[in-house]
């Protein structure tokens, strides 16, 4: 997906109705608005820090950040004393151009080589925006992280249980058809089977994304050290699924081994693995199904307001159609999940040694039911 010249994303990535796949922010503005409200809600619950960075990993066309910025503008009086900045982690030059056009109107400048950010600009709403190639380049500080359909696009290792033990699924050239690829099992154990398969594993086929583990560790370390929160929204499961690796082209399933670099590749995110990789540095919430999260965030009320304000039948129908896409269990409602990393003190009871300043409990985390706390 991301080699410099032939990668699917580095060449532009087919997001949207005319591309290979469509994402929730492209379907409805409400999705991004509710996520914007989630961050503002957490900012208030954490005592309204004087500054925060919103860091999005893999921002696509910039639609989600654009919707969030609109919420920040609408709540400008609330955020007036807070220094807000946007930090986008994007490896694709083509996508960063599209993001810059959407968010700043194209008013961006390249940064000198010695700076960590390769591009910077100011949003249409007056908020500074910076672009980076790696999460490690984002400056430290109180940050809210966002990863929407990001982890599912990272490379995976696949493993199959056999009579001789675990074997890694590898890609090989088909000897009978030299210009085609095929899957094969490793003849013996590989370093990956030794390192990535948990002793307690009960499934017969497992997909592991080490890069996702590394990124979650980095986010957990940053949140533990500097404060903030991370919200992950993606296809996924809680350590139950097996073979989920698939390709998409023109909104249809596509053979993952055919014409590499021309189709979107995805594998469901294993949230149990992400939880394990947080290594207790932060508390974790979820995964919770998208329809539950959005319902908890007030999507029904927001839909009613938009329907009342829509003057024509076409807009009315579009709003109902997009709501159905996001919430219907057979569409996006059940296959997408929300997962969060939060500092332990955001959820813990006040230290018993000290008298709490007030008897009131910490406010609940928006979007997540208390029973999902792990």
Coordinates of C-alpha atoms in Angstrom, one line a residue:
X1 CA 0.0 0.0 0.0
X2 CA 2.7 2.5 0.7
X3 CA 6.0 2.0 -1.3
X4 CA 7.2 5.4 -2.6
X5 CA 6.5 4.9 -6.3
X6 CA 4.1 2.0 -6.8
X7 CA 2.1 2.0 -3.5
X8 CA -1.7 2.2 -3.7
X9 CA -1.9 5.1 -1.2
X10 CA 1.3 6.9 -2.3
X11 CA -0.3 7.1 -5.8
X12 CA -3.4 8.6 -4.4
X13 CA -5.7 5.9 -2.9
X14 CA -9.2 5.5 -4.2
X15 CA -11.3 6.9 -1.4
X16 CA -14.8 8.1 -2.2
X17 CA -17.7 7.1 -4.5
X18 CA -15.5 7.3 -7.6
X19 CA -12.8 5.2 -6.0
X20 CA -12.4 1.7 -4.5
X21 CA -13.9 2.2 -1.1
X22 CA -15.9 4.8 0.9
X23 CA -15.4 5.8 4.5
X24 CA -17.9 7.0 7.1
X25 CA -16.8 10.7 7.0
X26 CA -17.4 10.6 3.2
X27 CA -21.0 9.3 3.9
X28 CA -22.2 11.8 6.4
X29 CA -20.9 15.0 8.1
X30 CA -22.5 13.9 11.3
X31 CA -19.9 11.2 11.8
X32 CA -17.0 13.7 12.0
X33 CA -19.1 16.1 14.0
X34 CA -19.8 13.6 16.7
X35 CA -16.1 12.6 16.9
X36 CA -15.3 16.4 17.2
X37 CA -17.7 16.5 20.1
X38 CA -16.0 13.5 21.7
X39 CA -12.7 15.3 21.8
X40 CA -14.2 18.5 23.2
X41 CA -16.1 16.4 25.8
X42 CA -12.8 14.7 26.9
X43 CA -11.0 18.0 27.0
X44 CA -13.7 19.3 29.4
X45 CA -13.6 16.1 31.5
X46 CA -9.8 16.5 31.8
X47 CA -10.1 20.0 33.2
X48 CA -9.8 22.1 30.0
X49 CA -6.0 22.0 29.5
X50 CA -4.6 25.3 28.0
X51 CA -3.5 23.6 24.8
X52 CA -4.0 20.4 22.8
X53 CA -2.8 18.9 19.6
X54 CA -5.3 16.9 17.4
X55 CA -3.2 14.3 15.7
X56 CA -4.8 12.2 12.9
X57 CA -3.0 9.1 11.6
X58 CA -3.7 8.5 7.9
X59 CA -6.2 11.3 7.3
X60 CA -7.5 10.2 3.9
X61 CA -8.9 13.1 2.0
X62 CA -9.0 15.3 5.1
X63 CA -12.8 15.1 5.4
X64 CA -12.9 13.9 9.0
X65 CA -10.5 16.6 10.2
X66 CA -12.6 19.2 8.2
X67 CA -15.8 18.1 10.0
X68 CA -14.0 18.2 13.4
X69 CA -12.6 21.7 12.7
X70 CA -16.2 22.8 11.9
X71 CA -17.2 21.6 15.4
X72 CA -14.3 23.5 17.0
X73 CA -15.4 26.6 15.2
X74 CA -19.0 26.2 16.4
X75 CA -17.6 25.9 19.9
X76 CA -15.1 28.7 19.5
X77 CA -16.3 30.5 22.6
X78 CA -15.7 27.4 24.7
X79 CA -12.3 26.8 23.1
X80 CA -11.3 30.4 23.0
X81 CA -8.6 30.2 25.8
X82 CA -7.2 26.9 24.4
X83 CA -4.3 26.8 21.9
X84 CA -5.4 24.2 19.4
X85 CA -3.2 22.8 16.5
X86 CA -3.7 20.0 14.0
X87 CA -1.0 17.4 13.2
X88 CA -1.5 15.0 10.3
X89 CA 0.6 11.9 9.8
X90 CA 0.5 11.1 6.1
X91 CA 3.0 9.2 3.9
X92 CA 1.2 9.9 0.6
X93 CA 2.3 13.1 -1.3
X94 CA -0.9 12.9 -3.4
X95 CA -3.2 12.6 -0.4
X96 CA -1.4 15.4 1.6
X97 CA -2.1 17.7 -1.4
X98 CA -5.8 16.8 -1.3
X99 CA -5.9 17.3 2.5
X100 CA -4.2 20.7 2.1
X101 CA -6.7 21.8 -0.5
X102 CA -9.7 20.8 1.6
X103 CA -8.4 22.1 4.9
X104 CA -6.5 25.3 4.0
X105 CA -7.7 26.0 0.5
X106 CA -4.2 25.1 -0.7
X107 CA -2.4 27.7 1.3
X108 CA 0.5 25.6 2.5
X109 CA 4.2 25.8 2.5
X110 CA 6.9 23.2 2.5
X111 CA 9.1 23.1 5.6
X112 CA 12.9 23.2 5.4
X113 CA 14.4 19.7 5.4
X114 CA 15.7 20.0 9.0
X115 CA 12.2 20.4 10.4
X116 CA 10.2 17.4 11.5
X117 CA 7.0 18.6 9.6
X118 CA 7.4 18.4 5.8
X119 CA 4.5 20.9 5.2
X120 CA 2.5 23.4 7.2
X121 CA -0.4 25.7 6.7
X122 CA -3.4 27.4 8.4
X123 CA -6.9 26.0 8.3
X124 CA -9.8 28.0 6.8
X125 CA -10.9 28.5 10.5
X126 CA -7.5 29.9 11.5
X127 CA -5.9 26.8 13.2
X128 CA -2.3 25.9 12.4
X129 CA -1.9 22.5 10.6
X130 CA 1.3 20.5 10.2
X131 CA 2.1 17.3 8.1
X132 CA 4.5 14.5 9.1
X133 CA 5.6 11.2 7.7
X134 CA 5.8 9.4 11.1
X135 CA 4.1 9.6 14.4
X136 CA 7.5 10.0 16.1
X137 CA 8.0 13.3 14.2
X138 CA 4.9 14.8 15.9
X139 CA 6.2 17.1 18.8
X140 CA 5.4 15.9 22.3
X141 CA 2.6 17.6 24.2
X142 CA -1.0 17.1 25.4
X143 CA -2.6 15.4 22.4
X144 CA -5.8 13.8 21.2
X145 CA -5.1 11.1 18.7
X146 CA -7.4 9.8 16.0
X147 CA -7.0 6.7 13.8
X148 CA -10.0 6.1 11.6
X149 CA -9.6 3.2 9.1
X150 CA -5.8 3.4 9.7
X151 CA -4.8 0.2 11.5
X152 CA -6.7 -2.0 9.0
X153 CA -4.3 -0.8 6.2
X154 CA -1.1 -1.8 8.0
X155 CA 0.8 -4.9 6.8
X156 CA 0.0 -8.2 8.6
X157 CA 1.6 -11.6 9.1
X158 CA -0.6 -14.6 8.6
X159 CA -0.2 -17.9 10.4
X160 CA -1.8 -21.3 10.0
X161 CA -1.8 -24.1 12.7
X162 CA -0.7 -27.4 11.2
X163 CA 0.0 -30.9 12.5
X164 CA 3.7 -29.9 12.7
X165 CA 2.9 -26.7 14.6
X166 CA 2.4 -23.1 13.5
X167 CA 3.5 -22.1 10.0
X168 CA 3.6 -18.6 8.4
X169 CA 1.6 -18.0 5.3
X170 CA 4.0 -16.5 2.7
X171 CA 3.7 -15.1 -0.8
X172 CA 5.4 -16.9 -3.6
X173 CA 5.6 -16.8 -7.4
X174 CA 3.4 -19.5 -9.0
X175 CA 5.8 -21.9 -10.8
X176 CA 3.1 -22.8 -13.3
X177 CA 2.0 -19.2 -14.1
X178 CA 5.2 -17.1 -13.7
X179 CA 3.4 -13.7 -13.7
X180 CA 1.0 -14.7 -10.9
X181 CA 1.5 -14.9 -7.1
X182 CA 0.2 -17.6 -4.7
X183 CA 0.1 -18.2 -1.0
X184 CA 2.3 -21.0 0.5
X185 CA 3.0 -22.2 4.0
X186 CA 6.6 -21.8 5.3
X187 CA 8.3 -25.3 5.4
X188 CA 9.3 -24.7 9.0
X189 CA 8.9 -22.3 11.8
X190 CA 9.9 -18.6 11.0
X191 CA 11.1 -15.8 13.4
X192 CA 7.5 -14.4 13.1
X193 CA 5.9 -17.6 14.3
X194 CA 8.3 -17.7 17.2
X195 CA 7.6 -14.1 18.2
X196 CA 4.0 -13.3 17.3
X197 CA 1.9 -16.4 18.3
X198 CA 0.8 -16.3 21.9
X199 CA 1.1 -19.6 23.8
X200 CA -2.6 -19.5 24.8
X201 CA -3.8 -19.0 21.2
X202 CA -6.8 -21.2 20.4
X203 CA -7.6 -20.2 16.8
X204 CA -6.3 -22.2 13.8
X205 CA -5.6 -19.2 11.6
X206 CA -4.2 -15.9 13.0
X207 CA -3.4 -12.5 11.6
X208 CA -0.9 -10.3 13.5
X209 CA 0.0 -6.6 12.7
X210 CA 3.3 -5.9 14.5
X211 CA 3.3 -2.3 13.2
X212 CA -0.1 -1.7 14.9
X213 CA 1.4 -2.9 18.1
X214 CA 4.4 -0.6 17.8
X215 CA 2.1 2.4 17.1
X216 CA -0.2 1.6 20.0
X217 CA 2.8 1.4 22.3
X218 CA 4.0 4.8 21.1
X219 CA 0.5 6.3 21.6
X220 CA 0.2 4.8 25.1
X221 CA 3.7 6.1 26.1
X222 CA 2.8 9.6 24.9
X223 CA -0.6 9.6 26.6
X224 CA 1.0 8.3 29.8
X225 CA 3.7 11.0 29.7
X226 CA 1.9 14.0 28.3
X227 CA -1.8 13.3 28.7
X228 CA -4.6 13.2 26.2
X229 CA -6.5 10.4 24.7
X230 CA -6.7 8.2 21.5
X231 CA -9.8 7.2 19.6
X232 CA -9.5 4.3 17.1
X233 CA -12.4 3.5 14.7
X234 CA -12.0 0.5 12.4
X235 CA -13.2 -2.8 11.0
X236 CA -12.3 -5.3 13.8
X237 CA -12.9 -8.0 16.3
X238 CA -11.8 -8.7 19.9
X239 CA -9.4 -11.7 19.2
X240 CA -12.1 -13.9 17.6
X241 CA -11.8 -13.7 13.8
X242 CA -9.3 -15.7 11.6
X243 CA -8.9 -15.0 7.9
X244 CA -10.0 -11.4 7.2
X245 CA -7.4 -10.3 4.6
X246 CA -9.1 -8.9 1.5
X247 CA -8.8 -6.4 -1.3
X248 CA -11.2 -3.9 -2.7
X249 CA -11.4 -2.3 -6.2
X250 CA -14.3 -0.2 -7.5
X251 CA -16.2 -1.1 -4.3
X252 CA -16.0 -4.8 -5.0
X253 CA -13.9 -7.6 -3.5
X254 CA -10.6 -8.0 -5.3
X255 CA -8.0 -10.8 -5.3
X256 CA -5.3 -9.6 -2.9
X257 CA -2.5 -11.1 -5.0
X258 CA -3.6 -9.7 -8.4
X259 CA -2.1 -6.5 -9.8
X260 CA -0.3 -5.4 -6.5
X261 CA -0.6 -1.7 -5.8
X262 CA -3.8 -1.2 -7.7
X263 CA -6.3 -2.2 -5.0
X264 CA -7.0 -1.3 -1.4
X265 CA -5.9 -4.0 1.0
X266 CA -7.4 -4.5 4.4
X267 CA -7.4 -6.9 7.4
X268 CA -9.7 -6.6 10.4
X269 CA -8.1 -5.0 13.4
X270 CA -7.6 -7.3 16.4
X271 CA -8.5 -5.0 19.3
X272 CA -7.5 -7.6 21.9
X273 CA -3.9 -7.3 20.4
X274 CA -4.0 -3.5 20.6
X275 CA -5.2 -3.8 24.3
X276 CA -2.3 -6.1 25.1
X277 CA 0.2 -3.8 23.3
X278 CA -0.9 -0.8 25.4
X279 CA 0.9 -2.8 28.2
X280 CA -1.2 -1.2 31.0
X281 CA 0.4 2.2 30.3
X282 CA -3.1 3.5 29.7
X283 CA -6.6 2.4 30.4
X284 CA -8.5 1.0 27.4
X285 CA -12.2 1.2 26.5
X286 CA -14.0 -0.9 24.0
X287 CA -14.2 -2.2 21.4
X288 CA -17.8 -1.0 21.1
X289 CA -19.9 -1.3 17.9
X290 CA -20.1 1.9 15.8
X291 CA -23.9 2.1 16.0
X292 CA -23.7 1.9 19.9
X293 CA -21.0 4.6 20.0
X294 CA -22.8 7.0 17.6
X295 CA -26.1 6.4 19.4
X296 CA -24.4 7.2 22.8
X297 CA -22.9 10.3 21.2
X298 CA -26.4 11.6 20.2
X299 CA -26.6 10.8 16.5
X300 CA -30.4 10.5 16.7
X301 CA -30.8 14.0 18.1
X302 CA -28.4 15.4 15.5
X303 CA -30.3 13.7 12.7
X304 CA -33.6 15.2 13.8
X305 CA -32.1 18.7 13.9
X306 CA -30.7 18.3 10.3
X307 CA -34.0 16.8 9.0
X308 CA -35.9 19.8 10.5
X309 CA -33.5 22.2 8.8
X310 CA -33.4 20.5 5.4
X311 CA -35.7 22.2 3.0
X312 CA -35.8 19.8 0.1
X313 CA -36.8 16.1 -0.3
X314 CA -33.4 15.1 -1.8
X315 CA -31.4 16.3 1.2
X316 CA -34.0 14.6 3.5
X317 CA -33.5 11.3 1.7
X318 CA -29.7 11.7 1.7
X319 CA -29.7 12.2 5.4
X320 CA -31.8 9.1 6.1
X321 CA -29.7 7.1 3.6
X322 CA -26.4 8.1 5.2
X323 CA -27.8 7.4 8.7
X324 CA -28.8 3.9 7.6
X325 CA -25.3 3.3 6.2
X326 CA -23.6 4.3 9.5
X327 CA -26.1 2.6 11.9
X328 CA -27.6 -0.5 10.1
X329 CA -26.0 -3.6 11.7
X330 CA -25.9 -5.2 8.2
X331 CA -24.0 -2.2 6.8
X332 CA -21.4 -0.3 8.8
X333 CA -23.2 -0.4 12.2
X334 CA -21.8 -3.7 13.4
X335 CA -18.6 -4.3 11.4
X336 CA -16.9 -1.0 12.6
X337 CA -15.8 -0.6 16.2
X338 CA -14.6 2.2 18.5
X339 CA -11.7 1.7 20.9
X340 CA -10.1 4.3 23.2
X341 CA -6.9 4.8 25.1
X342 CA -7.2 7.1 28.2
X343 CA -4.9 8.0 31.1
X344 CA -5.6 5.8 34.2
X345 CA -6.5 8.8 36.3
X346 CA -9.3 9.7 33.9
X347 CA -11.2 6.5 35.0
X348 CA -9.8 5.7 38.4
X349 CA -11.3 6.7 41.7
X350 CA -9.5 9.5 43.5
X351 CA -6.6 8.3 45.6
X352 CA -7.9 7.0 48.9
X353 CA -5.0 8.6 50.8
X354 CA -6.2 12.1 49.9
X355 CA -9.6 13.5 50.5
X356 CA -11.2 14.2 47.1
X357 CA -12.1 17.8 46.5
X358 CA -15.7 16.8 45.7
X359 CA -17.7 13.7 46.3
X360 CA -18.8 13.6 42.6
X361 CA -17.4 10.8 40.5
X362 CA -15.5 11.5 37.3
X363 CA -17.8 12.2 34.3
X364 CA -18.4 9.1 32.2
X365 CA -16.5 8.8 28.9
X366 CA -18.7 9.9 26.1
X367 CA -19.7 7.2 23.7
X368 CA -18.6 4.3 25.8
X369 CA -20.8 2.4 28.3
X370 CA -19.3 1.9 31.7
X371 CA -19.5 -1.9 31.4
X372 CA -17.0 -1.9 28.6
X373 CA -14.2 -0.7 30.8
X374 CA -11.3 -3.1 30.7

